[in-house]
C-alpha atoms as a PDB file:
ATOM      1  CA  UNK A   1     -48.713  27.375   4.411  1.00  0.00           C
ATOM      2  CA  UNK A   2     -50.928  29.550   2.691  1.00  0.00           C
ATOM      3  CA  UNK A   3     -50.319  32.740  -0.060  1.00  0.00           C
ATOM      4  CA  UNK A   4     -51.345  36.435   0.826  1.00  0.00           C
ATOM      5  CA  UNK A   5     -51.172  39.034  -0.989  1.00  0.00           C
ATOM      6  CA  UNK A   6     -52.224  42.520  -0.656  1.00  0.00           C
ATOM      7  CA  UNK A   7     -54.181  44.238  -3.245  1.00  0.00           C
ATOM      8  CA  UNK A   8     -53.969  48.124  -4.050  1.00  0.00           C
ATOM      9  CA  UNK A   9     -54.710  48.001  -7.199  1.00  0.00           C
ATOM     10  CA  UNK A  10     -51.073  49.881  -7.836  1.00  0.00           C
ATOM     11  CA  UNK A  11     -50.591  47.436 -10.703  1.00  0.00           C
ATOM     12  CA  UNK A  12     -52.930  49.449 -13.179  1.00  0.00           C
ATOM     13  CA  UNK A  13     -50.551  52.282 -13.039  1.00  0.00           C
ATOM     14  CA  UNK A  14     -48.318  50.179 -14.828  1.00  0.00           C
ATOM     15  CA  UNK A  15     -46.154  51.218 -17.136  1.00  0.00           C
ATOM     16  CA  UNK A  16     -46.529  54.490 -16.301  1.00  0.00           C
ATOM     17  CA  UNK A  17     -43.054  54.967 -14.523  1.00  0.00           C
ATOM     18  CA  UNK A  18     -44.403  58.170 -12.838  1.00  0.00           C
ATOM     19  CA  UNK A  19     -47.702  57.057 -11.966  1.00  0.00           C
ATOM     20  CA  UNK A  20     -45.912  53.938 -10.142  1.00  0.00           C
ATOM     21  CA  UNK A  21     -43.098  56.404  -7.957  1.00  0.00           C
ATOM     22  CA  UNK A  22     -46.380  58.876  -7.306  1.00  0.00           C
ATOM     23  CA  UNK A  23     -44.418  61.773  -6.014  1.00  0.00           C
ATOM     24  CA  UNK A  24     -46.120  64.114  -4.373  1.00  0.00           C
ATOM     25  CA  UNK A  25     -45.670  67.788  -4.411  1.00  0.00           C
ATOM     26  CA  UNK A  26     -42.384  67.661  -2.747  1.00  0.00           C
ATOM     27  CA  UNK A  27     -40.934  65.007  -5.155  1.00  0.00           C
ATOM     28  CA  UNK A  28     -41.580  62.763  -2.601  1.00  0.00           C
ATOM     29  CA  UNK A  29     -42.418  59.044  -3.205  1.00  0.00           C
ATOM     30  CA  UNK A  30     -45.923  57.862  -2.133  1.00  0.00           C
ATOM     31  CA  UNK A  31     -46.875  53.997  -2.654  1.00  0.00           C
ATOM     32  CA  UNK A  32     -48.441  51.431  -0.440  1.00  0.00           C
ATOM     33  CA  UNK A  33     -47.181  48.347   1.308  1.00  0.00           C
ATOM     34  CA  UNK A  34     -46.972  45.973   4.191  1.00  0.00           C
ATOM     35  CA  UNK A  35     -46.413  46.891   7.383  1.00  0.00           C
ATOM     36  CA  UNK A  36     -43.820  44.835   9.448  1.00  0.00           C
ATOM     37  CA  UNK A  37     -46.470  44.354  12.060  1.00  0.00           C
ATOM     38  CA  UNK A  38     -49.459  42.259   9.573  1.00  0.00           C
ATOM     39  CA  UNK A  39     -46.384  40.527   8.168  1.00  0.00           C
ATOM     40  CA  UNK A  40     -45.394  39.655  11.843  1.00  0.00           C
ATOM     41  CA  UNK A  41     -49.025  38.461  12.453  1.00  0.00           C
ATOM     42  CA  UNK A  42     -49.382  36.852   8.867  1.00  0.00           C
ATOM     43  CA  UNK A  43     -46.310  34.490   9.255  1.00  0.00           C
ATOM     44  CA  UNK A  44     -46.354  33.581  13.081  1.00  0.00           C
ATOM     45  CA  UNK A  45     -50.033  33.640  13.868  1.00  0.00           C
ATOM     46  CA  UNK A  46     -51.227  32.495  10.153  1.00  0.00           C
ATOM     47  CA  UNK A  47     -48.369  30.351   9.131  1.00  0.00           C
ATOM     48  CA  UNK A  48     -48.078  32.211   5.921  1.00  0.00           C
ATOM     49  CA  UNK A  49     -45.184  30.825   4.069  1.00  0.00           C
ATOM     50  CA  UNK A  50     -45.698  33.518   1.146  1.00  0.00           C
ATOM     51  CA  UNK A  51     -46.853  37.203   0.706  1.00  0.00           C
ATOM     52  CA  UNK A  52     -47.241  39.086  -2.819  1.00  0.00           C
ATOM     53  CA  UNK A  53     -48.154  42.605  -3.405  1.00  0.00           C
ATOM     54  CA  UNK A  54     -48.572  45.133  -6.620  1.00  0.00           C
ATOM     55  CA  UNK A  55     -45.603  47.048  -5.685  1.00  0.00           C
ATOM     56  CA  UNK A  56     -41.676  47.039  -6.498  1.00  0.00           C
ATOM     57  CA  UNK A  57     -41.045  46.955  -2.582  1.00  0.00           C
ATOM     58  CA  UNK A  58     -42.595  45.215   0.270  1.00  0.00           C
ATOM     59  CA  UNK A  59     -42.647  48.467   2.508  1.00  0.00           C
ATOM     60  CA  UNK A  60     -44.881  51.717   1.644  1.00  0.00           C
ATOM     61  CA  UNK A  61     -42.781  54.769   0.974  1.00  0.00           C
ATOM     62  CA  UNK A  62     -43.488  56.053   3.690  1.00  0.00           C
ATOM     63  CA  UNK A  63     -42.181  53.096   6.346  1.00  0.00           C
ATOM     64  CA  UNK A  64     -39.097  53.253   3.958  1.00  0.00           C
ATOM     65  CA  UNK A  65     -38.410  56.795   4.560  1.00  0.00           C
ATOM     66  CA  UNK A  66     -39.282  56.703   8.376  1.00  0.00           C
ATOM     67  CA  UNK A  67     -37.198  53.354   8.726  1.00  0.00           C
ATOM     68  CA  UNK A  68     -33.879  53.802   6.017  1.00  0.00           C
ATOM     69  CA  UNK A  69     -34.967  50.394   5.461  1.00  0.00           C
ATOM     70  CA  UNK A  70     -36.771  47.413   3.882  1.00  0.00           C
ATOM     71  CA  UNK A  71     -38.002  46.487   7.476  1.00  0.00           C
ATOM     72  CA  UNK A  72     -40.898  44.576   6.044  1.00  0.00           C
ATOM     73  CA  UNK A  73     -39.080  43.152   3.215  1.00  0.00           C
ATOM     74  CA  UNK A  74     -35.944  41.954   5.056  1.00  0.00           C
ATOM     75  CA  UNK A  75     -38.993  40.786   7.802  1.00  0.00           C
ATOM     76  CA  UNK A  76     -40.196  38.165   5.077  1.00  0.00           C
ATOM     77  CA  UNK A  77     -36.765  36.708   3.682  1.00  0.00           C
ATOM     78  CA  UNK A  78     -34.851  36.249   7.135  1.00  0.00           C
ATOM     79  CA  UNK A  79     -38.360  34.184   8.120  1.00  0.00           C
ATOM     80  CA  UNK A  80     -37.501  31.516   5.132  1.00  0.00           C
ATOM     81  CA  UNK A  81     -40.594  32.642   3.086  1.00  0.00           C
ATOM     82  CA  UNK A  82     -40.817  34.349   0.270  1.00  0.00           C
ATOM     83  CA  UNK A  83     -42.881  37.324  -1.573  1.00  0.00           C
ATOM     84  CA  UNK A  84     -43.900  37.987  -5.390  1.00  0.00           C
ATOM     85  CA  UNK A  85     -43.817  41.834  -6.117  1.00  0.00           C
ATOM     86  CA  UNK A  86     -45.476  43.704  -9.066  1.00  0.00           C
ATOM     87  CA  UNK A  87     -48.829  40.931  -9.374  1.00  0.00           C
ATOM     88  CA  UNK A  88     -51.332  42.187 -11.732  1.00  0.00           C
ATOM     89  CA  UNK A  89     -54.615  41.466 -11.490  1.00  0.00           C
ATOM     90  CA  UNK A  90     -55.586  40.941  -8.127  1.00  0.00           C
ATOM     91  CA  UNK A  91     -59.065  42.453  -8.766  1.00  0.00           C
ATOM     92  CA  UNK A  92     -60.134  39.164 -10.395  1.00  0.00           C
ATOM     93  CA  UNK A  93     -59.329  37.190  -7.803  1.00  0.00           C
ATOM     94  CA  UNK A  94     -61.686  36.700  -4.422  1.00  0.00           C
ATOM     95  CA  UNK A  95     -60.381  37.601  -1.190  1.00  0.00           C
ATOM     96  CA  UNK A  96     -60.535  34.251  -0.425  1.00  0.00           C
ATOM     97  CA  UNK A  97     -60.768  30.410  -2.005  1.00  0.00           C
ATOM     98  CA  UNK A  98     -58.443  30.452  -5.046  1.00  0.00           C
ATOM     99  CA  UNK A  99     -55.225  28.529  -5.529  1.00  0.00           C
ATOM    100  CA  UNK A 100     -52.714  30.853  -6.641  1.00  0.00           C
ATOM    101  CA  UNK A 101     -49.433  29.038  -8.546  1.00  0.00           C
ATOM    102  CA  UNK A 102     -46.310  30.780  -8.113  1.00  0.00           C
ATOM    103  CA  UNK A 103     -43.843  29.015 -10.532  1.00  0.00           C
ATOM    104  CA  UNK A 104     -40.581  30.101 -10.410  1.00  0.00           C
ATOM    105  CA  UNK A 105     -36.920  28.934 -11.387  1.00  0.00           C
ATOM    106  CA  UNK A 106     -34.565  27.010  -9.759  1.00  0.00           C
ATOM    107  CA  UNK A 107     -31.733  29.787  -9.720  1.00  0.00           C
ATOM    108  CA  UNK A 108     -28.344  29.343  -7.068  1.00  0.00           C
ATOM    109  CA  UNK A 109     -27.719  32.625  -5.164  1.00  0.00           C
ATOM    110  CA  UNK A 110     -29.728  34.633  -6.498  1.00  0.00           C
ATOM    111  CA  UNK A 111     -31.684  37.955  -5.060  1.00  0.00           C
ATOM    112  CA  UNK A 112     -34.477  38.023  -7.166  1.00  0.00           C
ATOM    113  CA  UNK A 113     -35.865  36.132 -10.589  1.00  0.00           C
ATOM    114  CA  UNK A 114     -38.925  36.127 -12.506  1.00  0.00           C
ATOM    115  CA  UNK A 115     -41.865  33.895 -11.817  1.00  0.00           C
ATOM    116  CA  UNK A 116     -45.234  33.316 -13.287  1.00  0.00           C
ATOM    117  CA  UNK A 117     -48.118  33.653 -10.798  1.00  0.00           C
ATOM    118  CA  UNK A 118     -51.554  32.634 -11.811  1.00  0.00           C
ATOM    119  CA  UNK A 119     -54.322  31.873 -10.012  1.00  0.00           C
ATOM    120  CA  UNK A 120     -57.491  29.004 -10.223  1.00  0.00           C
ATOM    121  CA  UNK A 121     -60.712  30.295  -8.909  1.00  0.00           C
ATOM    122  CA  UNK A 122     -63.286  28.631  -7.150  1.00  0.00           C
ATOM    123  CA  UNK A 123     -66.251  27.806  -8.512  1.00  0.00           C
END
């Protein structure tokens, strides 16, 4: 039941809108991200109901281009969890032993909606 989320420290690119696509020399996208395969592990061996991550996608550019899809992404939501995209922050919190609150909405078929995550460290 537990909240992972992966830290690349992407976030403090932000709002730099070309830092965060980092294209590379052939205007190709570069960014980090989950791979199906952790996710796979994550939710199924770790009972991780929720995943977060410093990015606007779930999959790295990369798996995107390789896949023509949000194989990680899609992954997460057709397993009844759920995932917070662009955290901040994450280098203030441990690696392990602090309660992270993810408060969202209550919205009716919707894709996507704003939350508020913050997180209570241990002492």
């Amino acid at each position: 039941g537990a909240f992972v989320a992966f830290r690349s420290d992407w976030s403090k690119r932000w709002p730099d809108q070309d830092a965060m696509r980092n294209l590379d020399e052939n205007g190709v996208q570069q960014s980090p991200g989950w791979s199906r395969e952790a996710l796979e592990f994550l939710i199924h061996e770790r009972h991780v109901k929720a995943v977060g991550h410093e990015t606007f996608d779930t999959d790295s550019a990369q798996d995107f281009r390789k896949n023509s899809a949000l194989r990680a992404e899609y992954f997460v939501l057709d397993q009844d969890a759920y995932q917070i995209e662009l955290l901040t922050n994450l280098d203030k919190v441990p690696a392990k032993g602090a309660v992270i609150f993810n408060i969202v909405a209550k919205p009716d078929n919707a894709g996507g909606f704003p939350v508020r995550s913050f997180a209570i460290l241990p002492d």
